[in-house]
PDB file of C-alpha atoms and ligand atoms in Angstrom:
ATOM      1  CA  MET A   1       0.573  -0.232  -0.017  1.00 96.00           C
ATOM      2  CA  ASP A   2       2.381   2.216  -1.618  1.00 97.00           C
ATOM      3  CA  GLY A   3       2.358   6.146  -1.417  1.00 98.00           C
ATOM      4  CA  ASN A   4       0.540   7.420   1.417  1.00 98.00           C
ATOM      5  CA  GLY A   5       3.100  10.256   1.985  1.00 97.00           C
ATOM      6  CA  ARG A   6       3.344  11.246  -1.164  1.00 98.00           C
ATOM      7  CA  TRP A   7      -0.926  11.436  -1.392  1.00 98.00           C
ATOM      8  CA  ALA A   8      -0.065  13.311   1.614  1.00 98.00           C
ATOM      9  CA  LYS A   9       2.503  15.912   0.215  1.00 98.00           C
ATOM     10  CA  ARG A  10       0.676  16.227  -3.275  1.00 98.00           C
ATOM     11  CA  LYS A  11      -2.461  17.654  -0.721  1.00 98.00           C
ATOM     12  CA  HIS A  12       0.245  20.027   1.907  1.00 98.00           C
ATOM     13  CA  LEU A  13      -1.036  17.867   4.649  1.00 98.00           C
ATOM     14  CA  PRO A  14       1.329  15.677   7.106  1.00 97.00           C
ATOM     15  CA  ARG A  15       2.746  11.947   6.222  1.00 97.00           C
ATOM     16  CA  THR A  16      -0.017  11.064   8.683  1.00 97.00           C
ATOM     17  CA  GLU A  17      -2.647  11.423   7.035  1.00 98.00           C
ATOM     18  CA  GLY A  18      -1.769   9.985   4.799  1.00 98.00           C
ATOM     19  CA  HIS A  19      -1.464   6.552   6.478  1.00 98.00           C
ATOM     20  CA  THR A  20      -5.233   7.664   7.812  1.00 98.00           C
ATOM     21  CA  GLU A  21      -6.251   8.220   4.566  1.00 98.00           C
ATOM     22  CA  GLY A  22      -4.731   4.565   3.377  1.00 98.00           C
ATOM     23  CA  GLU A  23      -6.622   3.243   6.324  1.00 98.00           C
ATOM     24  CA  GLU A  24      -9.418   4.128   4.837  1.00 98.00           C
ATOM     25  CA  ASN A  25      -9.503   3.146   1.892  1.00 98.00           C
ATOM     26  CA  LEU A  26      -8.152  -0.394   3.038  1.00 98.00           C
ATOM     27  CA  ALA A  27     -11.913  -0.281   5.032  1.00 98.00           C
ATOM     28  CA  ARG A  28     -13.757   0.882   1.266  1.00 98.00           C
ATOM     29  CA  LEU A  29     -11.018  -1.584  -0.230  1.00 98.00           C
ATOM     30  CA  VAL A  30     -12.501  -4.280   1.544  1.00 98.00           C
ATOM     31  CA  ARG A  31     -16.326  -3.945   0.932  1.00 98.00           C
ATOM     32  CA  VAL A  32     -15.485  -3.388  -2.989  1.00 98.00           C
ATOM     33  CA  ALA A  33     -13.051  -6.799  -3.042  1.00 98.00           C
ATOM     34  CA  VAL A  34     -15.855  -8.724  -1.095  1.00 98.00           C
ATOM     35  CA  THR A  35     -18.572  -7.041  -4.560  1.00 98.00           C
ATOM     36  CA  ARG A  36     -16.156  -9.206  -7.029  1.00 98.00           C
ATOM     37  CA  ASN A  37     -16.138 -12.313  -5.124  1.00 98.00           C
ATOM     38  CA  VAL A  38     -11.764 -12.319  -4.356  1.00 98.00           C
ATOM     39  CA  GLY A  39     -11.098 -14.746  -1.741  1.00 98.00           C
ATOM     40  CA  TRP A  40      -8.517 -13.336  -0.268  1.00 98.00           C
ATOM     41  CA  LEU A  41      -6.876 -10.705   0.051  1.00 98.00           C
ATOM     42  CA  THR A  42      -3.302  -9.450   2.062  1.00 98.00           C
ATOM     43  CA  VAL A  43      -2.513  -6.055   2.531  1.00 98.00           C
ATOM     44  CA  PHE A  44       1.116  -5.152   2.988  1.00 98.00           C
ATOM     45  CA  GLY A  45       1.109  -3.289   7.164  1.00 97.00           C
ATOM     46  CA  PHE A  46       3.913  -2.565   8.399  1.00 97.00           C
ATOM     47  CA  SER A  47       7.115  -4.271   7.856  1.00 97.00           C
ATOM     48  CA  THR A  48      10.027  -5.037   9.005  1.00 97.00           C
ATOM     49  CA  GLU A  49      11.902  -2.522   7.925  1.00 95.00           C
ATOM     50  CA  ASN A  50       9.382  -0.072   8.906  1.00 96.00           C
ATOM     51  CA  TRP A  51      10.431   0.716  12.534  1.00 97.00           C
ATOM     52  CA  VAL A  52      13.329   2.925  11.447  1.00 97.00           C
ATOM     53  CA  ARG A  53      10.862   5.366  10.499  1.00 97.00           C
ATOM     54  CA  PRO A  54      10.084   8.730  12.449  1.00 97.00           C
ATOM     55  CA  ARG A  55       9.389   7.440  16.089  1.00 97.00           C
ATOM     56  CA  THR A  56       5.371   9.837  15.192  1.00 97.00           C
ATOM     57  CA  GLU A  57       4.919   8.294  12.107  1.00 97.00           C
ATOM     58  CA  VAL A  58       5.772   4.649  14.266  1.00 98.00           C
ATOM     59  CA  ARG A  59       3.031   5.354  16.274  1.00 98.00           C
ATOM     60  CA  HIS A  60       0.436   6.631  14.395  1.00 98.00           C
ATOM     61  CA  ILE A  61       1.046   3.803  11.813  1.00 98.00           C
ATOM     62  CA  LEU A  62       0.205   1.511  15.185  1.00 98.00           C
ATOM     63  CA  GLY A  63      -2.650   3.223  16.542  1.00 98.00           C
ATOM     64  CA  LEU A  64      -4.036   2.377  12.534  1.00 98.00           C
ATOM     65  CA  HIS A  65      -3.663  -0.818  13.445  1.00 98.00           C
ATOM     66  CA  LYS A  66      -4.944  -0.620  16.221  1.00 98.00           C
ATOM     67  CA  LYS A  67      -8.408   0.849  14.147  1.00 98.00           C
ATOM     68  CA  LEU A  68      -8.709  -1.082  11.502  1.00 98.00           C
ATOM     69  CA  PHE A  69      -8.447  -4.860  13.301  1.00 98.00           C
ATOM     70  CA  GLY A  70     -11.195  -2.922  15.891  1.00 98.00           C
ATOM     71  CA  ARG A  71     -13.395  -2.556  12.570  1.00 98.00           C
ATOM     72  CA  VAL A  72     -14.754  -6.024  13.804  1.00 98.00           C
ATOM     73  CA  ALA A  73     -18.638  -5.161  13.499  1.00 98.00           C
ATOM     74  CA  GLU A  74     -17.851  -4.479   9.619  1.00 98.00           C
ATOM     75  CA  LEU A  75     -16.050  -7.026   9.100  1.00 98.00           C
ATOM     76  CA  ASN A  76     -18.709  -8.658  10.009  1.00 98.00           C
ATOM     77  CA  GLU A  77     -21.224  -7.622   8.759  1.00 98.00           C
ATOM     78  CA  LEU A  78     -19.329  -8.667   5.232  1.00 98.00           C
ATOM     79  CA  ASN A  79     -18.098 -11.668   6.907  1.00 98.00           C
ATOM     80  CA  VAL A  80     -14.648 -11.169   6.879  1.00 98.00           C
ATOM     81  CA  ARG A  81     -12.250 -13.903   8.314  1.00 98.00           C
ATOM     82  CA  ILE A  82      -9.484 -11.380   9.815  1.00 98.00           C
ATOM     83  CA  GLN A  83      -5.990 -13.109   9.804  1.00 98.00           C
ATOM     84  CA  TRP A  84      -2.620 -11.824  10.867  1.00 98.00           C
ATOM     85  CA  MET A  85       0.285 -12.952   9.070  1.00 98.00           C
ATOM     86  CA  GLY A  86       4.260 -11.882  10.518  1.00 98.00           C
ATOM     87  CA  ARG A  87       6.871 -12.644  13.226  1.00 97.00           C
ATOM     88  CA  PRO A  88       5.278 -14.897  15.889  1.00 97.00           C
ATOM     89  CA  PHE A  89       4.796 -12.229  18.520  1.00 97.00           C
ATOM     90  CA  ASP A  90       7.068 -14.878  21.635  1.00 95.00           C
ATOM     91  CA  SER A  91       9.788 -14.362  18.567  1.00 93.00           C
ATOM     92  CA  PRO A  92      13.905 -12.771  19.902  1.00 92.00           C
ATOM     93  CA  ASP A  93      13.556 -10.318  17.488  1.00 90.00           C
ATOM     94  CA  ALA A  94       9.294  -9.351  17.846  1.00 90.00           C
ATOM     95  CA  ARG A  95       8.435  -6.151  17.745  1.00 92.00           C
ATOM     96  CA  THR A  96       4.694  -5.582  17.762  1.00 95.00           C
ATOM     97  CA  PRO A  97       3.834  -4.508  21.083  1.00 96.00           C
ATOM     98  CA  LYS A  98       1.169  -5.597  23.466  1.00 96.00           C
ATOM     99  CA  TYR A  99      -1.903  -3.450  22.707  1.00 97.00           C
ATOM    100  CA  VAL A 100      -1.567  -4.290  19.121  1.00 97.00           C
ATOM    101  CA  GLN A 101      -1.085  -8.229  19.772  1.00 98.00           C
ATOM    102  CA  ARG A 102      -4.401  -7.630  22.455  1.00 98.00           C
ATOM    103  CA  ALA A 103      -6.152  -5.936  19.226  1.00 98.00           C
ATOM    104  CA  ILE A 104      -5.430  -8.745  16.616  1.00 98.00           C
ATOM    105  CA  ARG A 105      -6.222 -11.737  18.587  1.00 98.00           C
ATOM    106  CA  LYS A 106      -9.313 -10.296  19.260  1.00 98.00           C
ATOM    107  CA  ALA A 107     -10.408  -9.486  15.848  1.00 98.00           C
ATOM    108  CA  ILE A 108      -8.627 -12.673  14.761  1.00 98.00           C
ATOM    109  CA  ALA A 109     -11.041 -14.761  17.453  1.00 98.00           C
ATOM    110  CA  ASP A 110     -14.587 -12.151  16.749  1.00 98.00           C
ATOM    111  CA  THR A 111     -14.241 -12.591  13.402  1.00 98.00           C
ATOM    112  CA  ALA A 112     -12.747 -16.466  12.927  1.00 98.00           C
ATOM    113  CA  GLN A 113     -16.358 -18.085  12.652  1.00 98.00           C
ATOM    114  CA  ASN A 114     -16.598 -15.747   9.362  1.00 98.00           C
ATOM    115  CA  THR A 115     -16.866 -18.025   5.813  1.00 98.00           C
ATOM    116  CA  GLY A 116     -16.035 -16.069   3.078  1.00 98.00           C
ATOM    117  CA  MET A 117     -13.100 -13.636   2.052  1.00 98.00           C
ATOM    118  CA  VAL A 118      -9.986 -13.489   3.885  1.00 98.00           C
ATOM    119  CA  LEU A 119      -8.284 -10.218   4.767  1.00 99.00           C
ATOM    120  CA  THR A 120      -4.485 -10.705   6.578  1.00 98.00           C
ATOM    121  CA  VAL A 121      -2.498  -8.484   8.023  1.00 98.00           C
ATOM    122  CA  ALA A 122       1.476  -8.671   7.445  1.00 98.00           C
ATOM    123  CA  PHE A 123       2.160  -7.265  10.279  1.00 98.00           C
ATOM    124  CA  ASP A 124       6.400  -6.278  10.982  1.00 97.00           C
ATOM    125  CA  TYR A 125       6.110  -8.939   8.102  1.00 98.00           C
ATOM    126  CA  GLY A 126       8.896  -9.564   5.844  1.00 98.00           C
ATOM    127  CA  SER A 127       9.321 -11.995   3.634  1.00 98.00           C
ATOM    128  CA  HIS A 128      13.090 -12.684   4.510  1.00 98.00           C
ATOM    129  CA  ALA A 129      12.440 -13.452   8.388  1.00 97.00           C
ATOM    130  CA  GLU A 130       8.913 -15.917   7.024  1.00 98.00           C
ATOM    131  CA  MET A 131      10.839 -18.219   4.926  1.00 98.00           C
ATOM    132  CA  VAL A 132      13.958 -17.999   7.983  1.00 97.00           C
ATOM    133  CA  HIS A 133      11.125 -19.221  10.507  1.00 97.00           C
ATOM    134  CA  ALA A 134       9.721 -21.642   7.938  1.00 98.00           C
ATOM    135  CA  ALA A 135      13.344 -23.113   6.646  1.00 98.00           C
ATOM    136  CA  GLN A 136      14.757 -23.103  10.954  1.00 97.00           C
ATOM    137  CA  GLN A 137      11.258 -24.935  12.084  1.00 97.00           C
ATOM    138  CA  ALA A 138      11.551 -27.685   8.833  1.00 98.00           C
ATOM    139  CA  ALA A 139      14.739 -28.854   9.769  1.00 98.00           C
ATOM    140  CA  ALA A 140      13.662 -28.946  13.814  1.00 97.00           C
ATOM    141  CA  ASP A 141      11.137 -31.540  11.771  1.00 94.00           C
ATOM    142  CA  GLY A 142      14.086 -33.728   8.970  1.00 95.00           C
ATOM    143  CA  PRO A 143      14.856 -33.449   6.156  1.00 96.00           C
ATOM    144  CA  VAL A 144      14.412 -29.616   4.755  1.00 97.00           C
ATOM    145  CA  THR A 145      11.653 -30.283   1.162  1.00 98.00           C
ATOM    146  CA  GLN A 146       8.972 -27.818  -0.524  1.00 98.00           C
ATOM    147  CA  ALA A 147       6.400 -28.645   0.980  1.00 97.00           C
ATOM    148  CA  SER A 148       8.269 -28.894   4.357  1.00 98.00           C
ATOM    149  CA  ILE A 149       8.784 -25.317   3.988  1.00 98.00           C
ATOM    150  CA  GLU A 150       5.560 -24.599   2.714  1.00 98.00           C
ATOM    151  CA  SER A 151       3.939 -26.092   5.545  1.00 98.00           C
ATOM    152  CA  HIS A 152       5.466 -23.726   8.505  1.00 98.00           C
ATOM    153  CA  LEU A 153       5.295 -20.364   6.601  1.00 98.00           C
ATOM    154  CA  TYR A 154       3.274 -18.084   8.943  1.00 98.00           C
ATOM    155  CA  LEU A 155      -0.416 -18.536   7.531  1.00 98.00           C
ATOM    156  CA  PRO A 156      -0.014 -21.728   5.283  1.00 98.00           C
ATOM    157  CA  GLU A 157      -3.424 -22.111   4.571  1.00 97.00           C
ATOM    158  CA  LEU A 158      -2.402 -19.791   2.638  1.00 98.00           C
ATOM    159  CA  PRO A 159      -3.197 -20.476  -1.311  1.00 98.00           C
ATOM    160  CA  PRO A 160      -0.404 -19.001  -3.813  1.00 98.00           C
ATOM    161  CA  VAL A 161      -0.766 -15.491  -5.178  1.00 98.00           C
ATOM    162  CA  ASP A 162      -2.926 -14.262  -8.143  1.00 98.00           C
ATOM    163  CA  VAL A 163      -2.201 -11.333  -8.231  1.00 98.00           C
ATOM    164  CA  MET A 164       0.336  -9.125  -6.621  1.00 98.00           C
ATOM    165  CA  VAL A 165      -0.925  -5.237  -7.008  1.00 98.00           C
ATOM    166  CA  ARG A 166       1.782  -2.353  -6.138  1.00 98.00           C
ATOM    167  CA  THR A 167       1.007   1.000  -6.268  1.00 98.00           C
ATOM    168  CA  SER A 168       2.505   4.377  -6.296  1.00 98.00           C
ATOM    169  CA  GLY A 169       4.483   4.195  -9.053  1.00 97.00           C
ATOM    170  CA  GLU A 170       6.583   2.193  -7.464  1.00 94.00           C
ATOM    171  CA  LEU A 171       8.114  -1.032  -9.843  1.00 96.00           C
ATOM    172  CA  ARG A 172      10.023  -3.015  -8.354  1.00 93.00           C
ATOM    173  CA  ILE A 173       8.961  -5.628  -5.977  1.00 90.00           C
ATOM    174  CA  SER A 174       9.807  -5.491  -2.359  1.00 93.00           C
ATOM    175  CA  ASN A 175      10.144  -8.461   1.144  1.00 97.00           C
ATOM    176  CA  PHE A 176       6.293  -9.469   0.755  1.00 98.00           C
ATOM    177  CA  MET A 177       5.514 -12.546   0.509  1.00 98.00           C
ATOM    178  CA  LEU A 178       8.166 -14.068  -2.172  1.00 98.00           C
ATOM    179  CA  TRP A 179       7.906 -17.455  -2.073  1.00 98.00           C
ATOM    180  CA  GLN A 180       3.429 -17.566  -1.767  1.00 98.00           C
ATOM    181  CA  SER A 181       3.746 -15.618  -5.589  1.00 98.00           C
ATOM    182  CA  VAL A 182       5.951 -17.759  -7.847  1.00 97.00           C
ATOM    183  CA  GLY A 183       3.793 -17.751 -10.498  1.00 95.00           C
ATOM    184  CA  ALA A 184       2.362 -14.480 -10.026  1.00 97.00           C
ATOM    185  CA  GLU A 185       0.555 -11.688 -12.188  1.00 98.00           C
ATOM    186  CA  VAL A 186       1.790  -8.089 -11.563  1.00 98.00           C
ATOM    187  CA  TYR A 187      -0.389  -5.404 -11.653  1.00 98.00           C
ATOM    188  CA  PHE A 188       1.366  -1.786 -11.351  1.00 98.00           C
ATOM    189  CA  THR A 189       0.012   0.985 -10.878  1.00 98.00           C
ATOM    190  CA  ASP A 190       0.830   5.349 -10.659  1.00 98.00           C
ATOM    191  CA  ARG A 191      -1.847   5.235  -8.219  1.00 98.00           C
ATOM    192  CA  PRO A 192      -1.026   6.000  -4.007  1.00 98.00           C
ATOM    193  CA  TRP A 193      -2.442   3.440  -2.680  1.00 98.00           C
ATOM    194  CA  PRO A 194      -5.508   6.235  -1.328  1.00 98.00           C
ATOM    195  CA  ASP A 195      -6.752   6.546  -4.343  1.00 98.00           C
ATOM    196  CA  PHE A 196      -6.876   3.081  -5.730  1.00 98.00           C
ATOM    197  CA  ASP A 197     -10.309   2.052  -6.343  1.00 98.00           C
ATOM    198  CA  GLY A 198     -13.020  -0.571  -7.358  1.00 98.00           C
ATOM    199  CA  HIS A 199     -11.815   0.268 -11.419  1.00 98.00           C
ATOM    200  CA  GLU A 200      -8.023  -0.647  -9.686  1.00 98.00           C
ATOM    201  CA  LEU A 201      -9.142  -3.860  -8.381  1.00 98.00           C
ATOM    202  CA  ASP A 202     -10.895  -4.785 -11.454  1.00 98.00           C
ATOM    203  CA  ALA A 203      -7.504  -4.290 -13.785  1.00 98.00           C
ATOM    204  CA  ALA A 204      -5.584  -6.145 -11.308  1.00 98.00           C
ATOM    205  CA  LEU A 205      -8.153  -8.609 -11.045  1.00 98.00           C
ATOM    206  CA  ALA A 206      -8.667  -8.727 -15.439  1.00 98.00           C
ATOM    207  CA  LEU A 207      -4.300 -10.032 -15.210  1.00 98.00           C
ATOM    208  CA  VAL A 208      -5.964 -12.818 -13.278  1.00 97.00           C
ATOM    209  CA  PRO A 209      -5.887 -16.068 -15.973  1.00 92.00           C
ATOM    210  CA  GLN A 210      -9.208 -17.630 -15.577  1.00 86.00           C
ATOM    211  CA  PRO A 211      -9.579 -21.419 -14.767  1.00 80.00           C
TER     212      PRO A 211
HETATM  213  C1  FPP B 301       3.619   3.385   2.134  1.00 91.56           C
HETATM  214  O1  FPP B 301       3.051   4.243   2.403  1.00 91.56           O
HETATM  215  C2  FPP B 301       2.347   3.029   3.884  1.00 91.56           C
HETATM  216  C3  FPP B 301       3.414   2.423   5.052  1.00 91.56           C
HETATM  217  C4  FPP B 301       4.422   1.513   4.912  1.00 91.56           C
HETATM  218  C5  FPP B 301       2.220   1.906   6.247  1.00 91.56           C
HETATM  219  C6  FPP B 301       1.080   1.327   5.993  1.00 91.56           C
HETATM  220  C7  FPP B 301       0.343   1.156   5.517  1.00 91.56           C
HETATM  221  C8  FPP B 301      -1.118   2.277   6.318  1.00 91.56           C
HETATM  222  C9  FPP B 301      -0.607   2.986   6.839  1.00 91.56           C
HETATM  223  C10 FPP B 301      -2.395   1.866   4.673  1.00 91.56           C
HETATM  224  C11 FPP B 301      -3.036   0.495   5.400  1.00 91.56           C
HETATM  225  C12 FPP B 301      -3.533   1.159   6.400  1.00 91.56           C
HETATM  226  C13 FPP B 301      -3.456   0.141   8.008  1.00 91.56           C
HETATM  227  C14 FPP B 301      -3.874  -0.206   9.390  1.00 91.56           C
HETATM  228  C15 FPP B 301      -2.961  -1.931   7.649  1.00 91.56           C
HETATM  229  P1  FPP B 301       4.151   5.615   2.437  1.00 91.56           P
HETATM  230  O2  FPP B 301       4.841   6.064   3.742  1.00 91.56           O
HETATM  231  O3  FPP B 301       5.408   4.317   1.764  1.00 91.56           O
HETATM  232  O4  FPP B 301       4.513   6.616   1.117  1.00 91.56           O
HETATM  233  P2  FPP B 301       4.952   7.365   0.575  1.00 91.56           P
HETATM  234  O5  FPP B 301       5.879   6.440  -0.490  1.00 91.56           O
HETATM  235  O6  FPP B 301       4.105   7.875  -0.752  1.00 91.56           O
HETATM  236  O7  FPP B 301       6.160   7.637   1.124  1.00 91.56           O
END
């Protein structure tokens, strides 16, 4: 969800306003995705690299995650189950503060019965950390194979990625779902995340080959 900062700058607003609008847009886009019968929507909310941002910005983004995970009534109305993936809370290098952990746990429990779209938020997430974690766990179990690594990814239930979206004119892949996106289509758009709307989603979905 790139480009919140640039969106705000263009409007002469502080960067934090861009993140606030980014969270609002995610809530809007979840609604649209449900109407398009998307089964799995996974978003990069905060990376293992994002902790070096200025403290006030990090605090603001953490507050937005608390807000997002607090949208339980909306998610239940939409029959959306929320999930989280990232460095396990008890791992030595994990950084997720307790109040965000609580919000995550509560949202997962309170939407667990929903049978529609699965919204996964990657928070304190990086593909490198995920793959190292999976390889270590797989090695502890026995011979390391593709299947054993797959079974130890943070959320083994996630299907392979059909289409990866990158907003705000960045023509590169980052540390996001690298294992899962072998074979994924990639949709690049110049629009910053707060302006990513249903038309954009449709254009991205149109890249997915139909069975
Ligand atoms: C990328 O824009 C955004 C982030 C790293 C922050 C996380 C995303 C949001 C706050 C929007 C969705 C909200 C939640 C709670 C999941 P940037 O700061 O890199 O913008 P720039 O590239 O224009 O500087």
